[in-house]
XYZ file of C-alpha atoms in Angstrom:
367
model
C 10.223 8.310 -21.512
C 10.205 10.122 -17.926
C 10.298 13.335 -19.100
C 8.152 13.092 -21.413
C 6.109 11.371 -19.867
C 5.832 14.061 -16.283
C 5.977 16.696 -18.894
C 2.072 15.342 -20.180
C 1.063 14.971 -16.792
C -1.421 17.463 -14.851
C -0.239 20.484 -13.470
C -0.990 19.938 -9.696
C 2.682 17.182 -9.934
C 5.283 18.680 -7.049
C 8.584 20.206 -9.047
C 10.327 17.270 -9.854
C 13.538 16.219 -6.451
C 16.978 15.530 -8.078
C 16.833 11.808 -8.526
C 17.526 10.032 -4.786
C 21.554 8.803 -4.401
C 22.385 6.081 -6.325
C 24.372 3.986 -3.140
C 20.655 3.021 -0.974
C 20.904 3.496 2.709
C 21.708 -0.500 3.918
C 21.370 -1.399 7.430
C 24.143 -4.536 6.109
C 27.356 -5.304 7.069
C 29.272 -6.634 3.770
C 27.620 -9.956 4.039
C 24.390 -10.533 5.674
C 23.995 -12.844 7.683
C 21.382 -14.806 10.179
C 18.117 -15.459 9.033
C 16.568 -11.982 9.510
C 18.937 -11.030 6.063
C 19.010 -14.447 4.800
C 14.642 -13.904 4.523
C 14.558 -9.974 3.306
C 18.010 -10.674 1.306
C 15.232 -13.419 -1.111
C 12.478 -11.233 -0.637
C 12.879 -7.338 -1.489
C 15.687 -8.165 -3.577
C 16.817 -10.956 -5.576
C 19.515 -12.007 -6.849
C 21.054 -7.597 -6.618
C 24.417 -7.250 -4.929
C 25.440 -7.206 -1.801
C 24.587 -3.611 -0.293
C 28.491 -1.842 0.915
C 29.633 -2.011 4.828
C 27.827 0.447 6.642
C 30.045 3.971 6.279
C 32.068 4.670 9.204
C 29.878 6.372 12.778
C 26.316 5.445 10.786
C 24.195 4.256 13.422
C 22.304 0.405 13.020
C 18.539 -0.208 13.024
C 16.580 -0.672 15.971
C 15.566 -3.798 17.689
C 11.625 -2.951 16.212
C 12.325 -1.467 12.845
C 14.545 -5.328 12.292
C 11.134 -6.704 13.164
C 10.067 -5.093 10.624
C 12.480 -6.010 8.309
C 11.486 -9.580 8.848
C 7.893 -9.187 8.684
C 8.029 -7.761 5.250
C 10.690 -10.381 4.485
C 8.179 -13.186 5.720
C 5.225 -11.287 3.908
C 6.444 -11.550 0.395
C 7.289 -15.263 0.869
C 3.703 -15.617 2.077
C 2.682 -13.754 -1.874
C 5.591 -15.367 -3.777
C 3.725 -18.726 -2.025
C 0.643 -17.745 -4.434
C -1.130 -15.945 -0.870
C -2.320 -12.353 -0.137
C -4.319 -12.436 -4.513
C -6.489 -10.145 -5.924
C -9.555 -13.271 -7.199
C -12.709 -12.605 -6.375
C -14.015 -12.921 -2.231
C -15.675 -16.154 -3.108
C -12.924 -17.306 -3.967
C -10.192 -16.298 -1.421
C -12.558 -17.690 1.401
C -12.094 -21.149 -0.525
C -8.846 -21.281 -1.123
C -7.721 -19.323 2.282
C -10.946 -18.775 4.633
C -10.602 -15.664 5.100
C -13.582 -13.839 7.491
C -15.591 -10.760 4.997
C -17.520 -8.556 7.443
C -20.650 -7.745 5.721
C -23.563 -6.887 7.351
C -26.821 -8.513 5.186
C -28.731 -5.661 4.454
C -25.854 -4.687 2.694
C -25.498 -7.807 0.560
C -28.463 -6.562 -2.533
C -25.674 -3.038 -2.733
C -22.830 -5.088 -3.310
C -24.803 -7.037 -6.285
C -25.558 -3.445 -7.310
C -22.025 -2.264 -7.083
C -20.672 -5.575 -9.200
C -22.570 -3.583 -12.426
C -20.095 -0.993 -12.689
C -18.523 -1.252 -15.933
C -14.997 0.428 -14.770
C -12.373 -1.335 -12.991
C -11.469 -1.055 -9.454
C -8.627 -0.475 -7.653
C -6.306 -2.366 -4.707
C -3.493 -1.166 -3.822
C -0.548 -3.123 -2.179
C 0.667 -2.984 1.436
C 3.263 -0.223 0.988
C 5.350 0.754 4.210
C 6.262 3.899 4.062
C 6.592 4.506 0.564
C 2.617 6.260 0.667
C 4.132 8.399 -1.289
C 4.187 6.188 -4.326
C 0.409 5.132 -3.549
C -0.745 8.896 -3.629
C 1.408 9.415 -6.915
C -0.338 6.548 -8.288
C -4.070 7.879 -7.134
C -3.016 10.894 -8.548
C -2.646 9.611 -11.512
C -5.761 7.513 -12.398
C -8.283 11.015 -11.075
C -6.511 13.127 -13.760
C -7.153 10.788 -16.325
C -10.570 9.908 -14.582
C -10.252 6.128 -13.294
C -11.415 7.092 -10.408
C -14.362 8.833 -9.027
C -16.434 8.463 -6.464
C -17.798 6.299 -6.880
C -15.474 3.505 -7.890
C -13.922 0.381 -5.788
C -11.212 0.601 -3.232
C -9.332 -2.989 -1.378
C -6.244 -2.072 0.256
C -4.130 -3.579 3.384
C -1.976 -1.494 5.570
C -0.297 2.004 3.510
C -2.851 0.151 0.399
C -5.944 0.838 3.491
C -4.726 4.454 4.159
C -4.642 5.868 0.376
C -8.407 4.153 -0.033
C -9.209 6.505 3.280
C -7.979 8.986 2.253
C -9.497 8.765 -1.244
C -12.585 8.281 -0.143
C -12.473 10.892 2.308
C -11.263 13.687 -0.687
C -8.919 15.477 0.563
C -6.533 16.500 -2.394
C -3.027 14.022 -3.446
C -0.785 17.228 -3.060
C -2.502 17.203 1.109
C -1.980 13.802 1.735
C 1.625 14.227 0.296
C 1.919 17.756 2.464
C 0.320 15.223 5.156
C 3.057 12.757 4.371
C 6.218 14.621 4.635
C 5.219 16.370 8.166
C 5.254 13.242 9.736
C 8.259 11.707 8.192
C 10.228 14.785 9.614
C 7.914 13.869 13.181
C 9.680 11.059 12.874
C 13.101 11.383 11.408
C 13.759 13.512 14.482
C 11.635 11.942 17.331
C 12.536 8.216 16.273
C 9.617 5.853 14.045
C 9.961 2.603 15.565
C 7.160 2.428 18.801
C 5.686 5.443 17.995
C 4.842 5.413 14.490
C 1.778 4.469 15.434
C 0.709 6.951 18.238
C 2.334 10.373 15.059
C 0.159 8.088 12.843
C -3.313 7.584 14.905
C -3.377 11.923 15.144
C -2.414 12.835 12.038
C -5.834 10.854 10.521
C -7.529 12.445 12.426
C -6.794 15.605 12.269
C -6.412 14.795 8.707
C -9.922 12.824 7.830
C -12.821 13.839 7.975
C -15.354 14.119 10.736
C -18.415 11.657 8.211
C -15.336 9.738 6.458
C -17.293 6.345 7.359
C -20.028 7.381 5.874
C -18.290 8.526 3.046
C -15.998 4.697 3.162
C -19.596 2.540 3.766
C -19.387 -0.125 1.826
C -16.727 2.102 -1.486
C -13.857 0.705 0.413
C -12.610 -2.455 1.506
C -9.372 -2.125 4.243
C -7.542 -6.211 4.741
C -6.907 -7.340 8.175
C -5.249 -10.210 9.713
C -6.918 -11.670 12.514
C -5.325 -13.938 14.992
C -6.570 -17.189 15.749
C -5.542 -21.061 15.818
C -3.641 -19.601 12.720
C -2.979 -16.440 10.793
C -7.123 -15.182 8.576
C -7.385 -12.251 6.498
C -10.689 -10.378 7.404
C -12.250 -8.033 5.077
C -13.792 -5.274 6.539
C -16.286 -2.624 4.157
C -19.364 -0.721 7.206
C -18.030 1.263 9.726
C -19.729 2.845 11.891
C -17.927 6.453 12.929
C -14.227 8.409 11.724
C -12.544 6.327 14.531
C -13.737 3.364 13.633
C -12.081 3.889 10.242
C -8.596 4.880 11.634
C -8.649 2.054 13.746
C -9.131 0.214 10.191
C -6.618 1.100 8.674
C -3.902 1.703 11.610
C -4.892 -2.759 12.782
C -3.818 -3.168 8.344
C -0.596 -1.268 8.953
C 0.222 -3.151 11.922
C 3.848 -4.453 11.558
C 4.090 -6.354 14.982
C 6.554 -4.465 17.324
C 7.398 -2.131 15.112
C 4.030 0.835 15.092
C 3.947 -0.312 18.318
C 6.125 -1.708 21.594
C 3.676 -5.097 21.074
C 2.859 -8.305 19.666
C -0.115 -7.329 18.081
C -3.321 -4.963 18.644
C -7.100 -5.343 18.421
C -10.050 -4.874 16.123
C -13.423 -5.272 17.529
C -12.570 -7.343 19.415
C -10.348 -9.470 18.022
C -6.400 -10.026 17.731
C -4.549 -8.874 14.314
C -1.807 -7.825 13.084
C -2.041 -6.071 9.413
C -3.024 -6.879 6.526
C -0.061 -6.705 4.650
C -0.061 -11.091 5.471
C -2.492 -12.753 4.410
C -4.088 -10.304 2.223
C -1.578 -8.513 -0.091
C -3.964 -7.051 -2.861
C -7.786 -7.399 -1.039
C -10.647 -7.701 -3.985
C -12.711 -5.340 -4.320
C -16.262 -4.876 -4.864
C -15.837 -4.598 -8.281
C -15.989 -6.994 -11.128
C -12.125 -6.535 -12.148
C -9.919 -5.402 -10.361
C -6.493 -3.380 -10.590
C -4.084 -4.465 -8.185
C -1.582 -1.749 -7.384
C 2.104 -2.634 -5.896
C 4.322 -0.100 -4.524
C 7.375 -3.332 -4.688
C 8.300 -4.519 -7.880
C 5.852 -7.276 -8.824
C 8.365 -9.765 -11.092
C 10.212 -9.827 -7.012
C 7.865 -10.339 -4.783
C 6.840 -13.334 -7.994
C 3.525 -12.093 -8.752
C 1.398 -11.899 -12.332
C -1.931 -9.806 -12.854
C -0.351 -7.303 -11.571
C -1.822 -3.945 -13.183
C 0.767 -0.871 -12.102
C 3.378 -1.491 -9.933
C 7.612 -0.380 -10.117
C 7.753 -2.962 -12.906
C 5.472 -1.241 -15.088
C 8.670 1.710 -15.913
C 12.099 0.787 -15.516
C 14.021 4.380 -16.060
C 14.979 5.966 -13.072
C 14.132 4.107 -10.395
C 14.798 3.115 -7.457
C 16.121 0.121 -6.451
C 14.471 -3.565 -4.852
C 16.207 -2.041 -2.163
C 15.866 0.824 -1.292
C 11.984 0.670 -2.363
C 12.095 -1.931 1.341
C 15.135 0.482 3.074
C 12.286 3.395 2.210
C 9.820 1.618 3.918
C 10.886 1.061 6.714
C 12.516 4.042 7.628
C 11.559 7.311 6.964
C 13.135 9.762 3.709
C 13.659 12.575 3.124
C 11.171 14.692 1.243
C 12.747 15.101 -2.201
C 12.832 11.106 -1.693
C 9.080 11.633 -1.119
C 8.453 13.178 -4.532
C 10.129 11.395 -6.384
C 7.564 8.085 -4.681
C 5.570 10.075 -5.877
C 6.220 11.095 -9.569
C 7.503 7.490 -9.923
C 4.219 5.648 -8.286
C 2.391 8.980 -11.286
C 5.022 7.608 -14.370
C 3.621 4.187 -13.124
C 0.313 4.465 -12.714
C 0.256 6.637 -16.594
C 2.126 3.967 -18.387
C -0.400 2.064 -17.540
C -3.688 4.258 -18.095
C -1.538 4.633 -21.871
C -1.997 0.922 -22.589
C -5.704 1.314 -20.890
C -8.557 4.169 -22.115
C -10.291 4.812 -19.933
C -12.757 5.486 -22.785
C -12.956 1.582 -23.317
C -12.642 -0.111 -20.277
C -15.581 2.672 -18.450
C -17.521 2.156 -21.737
C -16.715 -1.394 -22.938
C -15.060 -2.917 -20.694
C -12.235 -4.003 -22.542
C -10.514 -6.205 -20.676
C -7.585 -4.479 -19.500
C -3.451 -5.713 -19.746
C -1.514 -6.083 -16.682
C 2.469 -6.497 -16.544
C 3.833 -10.612 -16.283
């Protein structure tokens, strides 16, 4: 099934890589111990078998990477508890106290955008699984779902792909830049320096007018810290630097992107948006949610595109969580791109663009 879908996909796909090894890299001993491993095992792998012990001589994960694992596990548990969904802004505000930074003069424009017949697309937090989102985006572009007007929203890596789509850059170029970033991190380390590397990459990759392209179209989810974490939605940007600051803040896993527990955005103390808004709502009347992790393992329902769409030839949940924190080799990044493309193709086959855009046909989602 996967091969037939891929052969019918656009010719712009990168060469199909060899499937990655069935044995994922592991950072645990034969039996996980402690609170961190408990959370990660519960959130990421459900009842999957325990991973094998580390091969002799394998280097253990750094403290910063362990911090990232704890954060991802906590975010997954919060998602399971029912937070961070893709409801309308008004519903999210009522439930979770989300702060929506929309200027008064943009309210009318928001109302007009809701009259679009096509759906918007919301991309989940994903860490370094970014190529999965690139593959999904390429398929949606090829099939005609993503246009220059399509509303977008995202958290963490999902926020980055929204900015990349709005920028007008090609997904092929985005994949190559991702490989360059991964190569830099493999050579020089990831933890504590990923934020600076990412900022430099985005500064070179995004056009100078990216803030104009993003204004009113994309929503970036951020977690604002006060007496309790609150979701912050940003859809207006003053400059290219403002866009880059927003998406990096949305991706800020404490102690992972930089050696500090939080960062500042517009004079607010903030961290990764995936903690409170895993898949934020778009400005469209209907939002298709895209999750780079198996939605069923996170206890999510109503997800449009995820690894649950197409269970053939795919990585295990534990592999995906490992790759979300450590930069994978280029062949794995190609594989993630391919998996995202195939999952989106399965969804697209069930939701024909002509029916959805013109007749507002209800969307089919994964239960």
